[in-house]
Tab-separated table of C-alpha atoms in Angstrom:
chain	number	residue	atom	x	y	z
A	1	UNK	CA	1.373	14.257	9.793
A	2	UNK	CA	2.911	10.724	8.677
A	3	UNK	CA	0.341	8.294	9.793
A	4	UNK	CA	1.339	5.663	12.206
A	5	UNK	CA	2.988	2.375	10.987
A	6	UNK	CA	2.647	3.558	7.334
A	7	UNK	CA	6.370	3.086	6.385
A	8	UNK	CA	6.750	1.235	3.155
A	9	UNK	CA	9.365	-1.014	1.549
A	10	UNK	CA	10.958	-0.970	-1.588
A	11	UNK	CA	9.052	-0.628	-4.737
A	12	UNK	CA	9.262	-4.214	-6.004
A	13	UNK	CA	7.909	-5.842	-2.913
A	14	UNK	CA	5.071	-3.828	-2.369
A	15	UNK	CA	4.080	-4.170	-5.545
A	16	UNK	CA	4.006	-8.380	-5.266
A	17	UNK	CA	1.188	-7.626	-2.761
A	18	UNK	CA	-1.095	-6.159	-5.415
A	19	UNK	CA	-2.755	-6.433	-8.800
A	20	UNK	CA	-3.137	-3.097	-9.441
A	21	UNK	CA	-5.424	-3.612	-12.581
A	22	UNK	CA	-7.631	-6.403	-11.177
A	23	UNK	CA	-8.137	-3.726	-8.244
A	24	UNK	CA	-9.189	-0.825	-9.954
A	25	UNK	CA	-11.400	-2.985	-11.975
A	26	UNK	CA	-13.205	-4.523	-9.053
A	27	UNK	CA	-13.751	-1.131	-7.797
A	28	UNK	CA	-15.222	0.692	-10.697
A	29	UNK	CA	-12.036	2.396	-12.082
A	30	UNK	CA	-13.183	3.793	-16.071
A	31	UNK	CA	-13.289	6.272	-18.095
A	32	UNK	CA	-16.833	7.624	-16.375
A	33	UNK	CA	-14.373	9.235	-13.878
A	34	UNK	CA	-13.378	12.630	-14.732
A	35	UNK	CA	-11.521	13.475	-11.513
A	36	UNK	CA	-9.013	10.664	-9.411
A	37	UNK	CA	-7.589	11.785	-6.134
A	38	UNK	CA	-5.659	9.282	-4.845
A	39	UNK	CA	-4.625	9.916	-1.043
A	40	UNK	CA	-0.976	8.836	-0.053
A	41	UNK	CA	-0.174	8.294	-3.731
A	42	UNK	CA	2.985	5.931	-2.502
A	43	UNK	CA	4.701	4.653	-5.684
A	44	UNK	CA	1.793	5.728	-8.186
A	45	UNK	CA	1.201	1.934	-7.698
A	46	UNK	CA	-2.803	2.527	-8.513
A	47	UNK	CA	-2.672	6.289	-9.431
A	48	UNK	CA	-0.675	5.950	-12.699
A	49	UNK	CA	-2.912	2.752	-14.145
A	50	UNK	CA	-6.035	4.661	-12.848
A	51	UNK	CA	-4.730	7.761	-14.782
A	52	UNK	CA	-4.775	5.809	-18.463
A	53	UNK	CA	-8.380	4.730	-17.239
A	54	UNK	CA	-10.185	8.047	-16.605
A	55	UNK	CA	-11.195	10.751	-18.628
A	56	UNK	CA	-9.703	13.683	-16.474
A	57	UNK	CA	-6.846	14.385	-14.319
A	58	UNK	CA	-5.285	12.022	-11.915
A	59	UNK	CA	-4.418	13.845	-8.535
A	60	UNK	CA	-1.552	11.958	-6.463
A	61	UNK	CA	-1.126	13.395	-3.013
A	62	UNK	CA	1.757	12.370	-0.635
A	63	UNK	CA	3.502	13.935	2.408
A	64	UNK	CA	6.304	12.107	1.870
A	65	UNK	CA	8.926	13.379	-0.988
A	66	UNK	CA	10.491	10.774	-1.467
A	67	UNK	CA	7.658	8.955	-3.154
A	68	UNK	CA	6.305	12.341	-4.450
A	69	UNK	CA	10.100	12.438	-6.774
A	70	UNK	CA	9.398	8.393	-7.898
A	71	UNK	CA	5.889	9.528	-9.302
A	72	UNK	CA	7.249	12.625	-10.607
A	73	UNK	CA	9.802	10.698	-12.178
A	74	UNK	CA	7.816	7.995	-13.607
A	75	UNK	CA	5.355	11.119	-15.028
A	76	UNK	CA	8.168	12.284	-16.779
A	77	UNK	CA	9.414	8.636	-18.596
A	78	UNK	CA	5.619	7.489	-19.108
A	79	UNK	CA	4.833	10.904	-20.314
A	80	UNK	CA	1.337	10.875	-18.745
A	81	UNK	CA	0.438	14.234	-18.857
A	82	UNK	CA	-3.196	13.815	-17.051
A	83	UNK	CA	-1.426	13.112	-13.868
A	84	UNK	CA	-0.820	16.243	-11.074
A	85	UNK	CA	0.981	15.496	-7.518
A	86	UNK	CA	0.595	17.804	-4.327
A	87	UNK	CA	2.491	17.352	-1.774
A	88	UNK	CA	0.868	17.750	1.254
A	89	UNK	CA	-1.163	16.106	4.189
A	90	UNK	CA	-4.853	15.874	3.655
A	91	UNK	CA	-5.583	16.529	7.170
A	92	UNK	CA	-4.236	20.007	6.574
A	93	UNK	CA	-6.743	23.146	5.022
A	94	UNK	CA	-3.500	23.992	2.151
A	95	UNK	CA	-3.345	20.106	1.096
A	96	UNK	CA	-7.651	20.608	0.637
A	97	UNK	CA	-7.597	23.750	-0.956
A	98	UNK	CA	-5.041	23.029	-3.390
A	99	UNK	CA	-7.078	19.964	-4.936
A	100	UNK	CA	-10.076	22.403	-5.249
A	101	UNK	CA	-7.773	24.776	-7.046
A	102	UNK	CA	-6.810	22.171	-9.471
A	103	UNK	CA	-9.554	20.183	-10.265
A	104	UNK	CA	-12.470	21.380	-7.963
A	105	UNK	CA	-14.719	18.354	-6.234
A	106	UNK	CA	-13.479	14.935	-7.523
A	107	UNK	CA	-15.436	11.871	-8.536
A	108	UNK	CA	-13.453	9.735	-7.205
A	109	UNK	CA	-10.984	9.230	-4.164
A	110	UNK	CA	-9.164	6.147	-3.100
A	111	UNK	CA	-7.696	5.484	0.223
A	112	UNK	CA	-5.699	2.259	-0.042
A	113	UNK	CA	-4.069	1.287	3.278
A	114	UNK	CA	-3.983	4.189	5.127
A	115	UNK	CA	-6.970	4.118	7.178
A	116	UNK	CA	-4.990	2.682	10.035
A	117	UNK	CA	-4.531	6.795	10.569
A	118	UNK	CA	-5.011	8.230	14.554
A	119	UNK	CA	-7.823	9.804	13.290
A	120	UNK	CA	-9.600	7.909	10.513
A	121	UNK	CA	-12.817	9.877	11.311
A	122	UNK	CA	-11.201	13.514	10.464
A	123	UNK	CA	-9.520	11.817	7.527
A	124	UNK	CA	-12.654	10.583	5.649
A	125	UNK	CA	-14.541	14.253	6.805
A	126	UNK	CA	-11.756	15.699	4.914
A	127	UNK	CA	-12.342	13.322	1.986
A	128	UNK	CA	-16.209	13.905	2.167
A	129	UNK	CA	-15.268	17.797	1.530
A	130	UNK	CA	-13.637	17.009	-1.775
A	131	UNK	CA	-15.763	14.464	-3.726
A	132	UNK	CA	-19.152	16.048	-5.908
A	133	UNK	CA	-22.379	14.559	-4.524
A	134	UNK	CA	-22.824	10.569	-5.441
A	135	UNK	CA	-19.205	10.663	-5.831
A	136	UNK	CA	-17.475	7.037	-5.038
A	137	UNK	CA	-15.277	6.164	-2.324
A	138	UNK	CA	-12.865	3.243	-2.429
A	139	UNK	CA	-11.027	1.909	0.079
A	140	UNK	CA	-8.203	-1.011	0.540
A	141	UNK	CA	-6.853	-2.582	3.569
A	142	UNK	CA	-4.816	-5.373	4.485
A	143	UNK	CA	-7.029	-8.691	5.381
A	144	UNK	CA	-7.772	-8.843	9.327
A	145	UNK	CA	-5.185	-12.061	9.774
A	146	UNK	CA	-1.722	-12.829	8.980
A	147	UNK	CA	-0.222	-10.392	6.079
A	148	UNK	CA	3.338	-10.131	5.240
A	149	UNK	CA	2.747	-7.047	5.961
A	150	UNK	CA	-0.106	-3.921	7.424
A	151	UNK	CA	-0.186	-2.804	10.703
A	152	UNK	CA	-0.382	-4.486	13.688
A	153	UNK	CA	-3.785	-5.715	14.211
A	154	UNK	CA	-4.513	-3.632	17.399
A	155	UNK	CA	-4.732	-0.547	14.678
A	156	UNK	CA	-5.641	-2.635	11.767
A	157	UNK	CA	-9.525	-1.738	10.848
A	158	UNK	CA	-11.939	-4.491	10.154
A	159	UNK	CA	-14.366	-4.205	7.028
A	160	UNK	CA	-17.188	-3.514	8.940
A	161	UNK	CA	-14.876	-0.784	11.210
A	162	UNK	CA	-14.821	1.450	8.020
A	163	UNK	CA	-18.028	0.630	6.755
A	164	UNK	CA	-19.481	2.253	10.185
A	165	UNK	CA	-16.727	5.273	9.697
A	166	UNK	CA	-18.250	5.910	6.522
A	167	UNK	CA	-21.650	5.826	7.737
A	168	UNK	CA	-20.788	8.592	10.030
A	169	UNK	CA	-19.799	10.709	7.455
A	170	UNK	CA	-22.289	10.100	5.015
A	171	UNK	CA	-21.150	7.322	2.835
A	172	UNK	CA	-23.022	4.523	1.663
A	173	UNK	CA	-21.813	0.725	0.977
A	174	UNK	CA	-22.346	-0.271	-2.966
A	175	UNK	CA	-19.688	-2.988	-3.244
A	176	UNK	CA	-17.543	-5.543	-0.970
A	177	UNK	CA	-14.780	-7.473	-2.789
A	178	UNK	CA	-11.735	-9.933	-2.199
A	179	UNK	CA	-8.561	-8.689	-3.190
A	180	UNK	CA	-6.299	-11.480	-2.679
A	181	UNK	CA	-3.807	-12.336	-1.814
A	182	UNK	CA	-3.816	-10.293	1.362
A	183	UNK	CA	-6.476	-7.135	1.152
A	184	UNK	CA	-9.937	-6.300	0.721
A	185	UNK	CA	-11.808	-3.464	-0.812
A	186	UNK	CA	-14.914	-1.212	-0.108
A	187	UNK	CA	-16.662	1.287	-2.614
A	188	UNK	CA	-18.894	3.768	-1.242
A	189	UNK	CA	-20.799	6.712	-2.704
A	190	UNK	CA	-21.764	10.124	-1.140
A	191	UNK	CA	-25.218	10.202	-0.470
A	192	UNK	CA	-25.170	13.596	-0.767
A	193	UNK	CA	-27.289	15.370	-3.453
């Protein structure tokens, strides 16, 4: 299922919102993660810096093909070869079990500006399925104000909104940054052993 409001516009102006490196080094992006699974993979905007970073395979997932072909693409010219994409929707059982087929339980998942989802809750049990005990977490949403773009705030979560989603499905707050200009970020860890 496309989640609501989660259309995108073209490459160059999404990427003026981010720093893609200053993210992933906020949030604990290295070569201590074997396994990256990075949910609605967009552009490869994080996955494909986050893939030179780790020791493992980078996992892309997107239900859209038309971003799915730009990463594929961009695999093929950067020839990074630790990168795999999977089409699919990670509310489904196929999209799950085909990231356990490739890599098993990851490390490490990000969720960058999708929580907005109709059913964050069943999207972060999904993601609590595939990460290995004391596994991180790391999330990224537009600020709670004014963006040039995000959803509208009525489905916008807050920081402490996910925080308490987490909680519920048995994730732990380690880290709270600023990611200006316009988002913030979250790392959590399993806290199962």
């Amino acid at each position: 299922m496309k989640f609501r409001e989660s259309g995108m516009p073209d490459e160059e102006i999404w990427n003026s919102y981010f720093y893609p490196e200053k993210v992933l080094d906020k949030l604990g992006v290295s070569e201590e993660i074997h396994h990256f699974l990075d949910i609605g993979c967009g552009y490869g905007t994080f996955l494909f810096p986050a893939a030179k970073r780790i020791s493992g395979k980078a996992i892309g997932i997107d239900i859209d093909k038309y971003f799915l072909n730009c990463c594929y693409e961009k695999r093929r010219s950067n020839k990074q070869k630790n990168i795999e994409l999977i089409e699919g929707d990670i509310l489904e059982e196929e999209t799950k079990q085909a990231i356990l087929n490739e890599v098993g339980l990851v490390d490490y998942v990000s969720l960058f500006n999708i929580l907005h989802c109709e059913e964050p809750v069943k999207v972060l049990e999904n993601v609590m399925k595939l990460i290995k005990p004391k596994g991180k977490i790391a999330i990224v949403h537009w600020n709670y104000d004014d963006t040039p773009r995000g959803p509208s705030l009525a489905i916008r979560p807050k920081q402490e909104d996910i925080t308490q989603l987490m909680e519920q499905v048995g994730g732990s707050l380690i880290k709270q940054v600023n990611l200006p200009p316009h988002h913030f970020g979250l790392l959590f860890v399993n806290k199962e052993t």
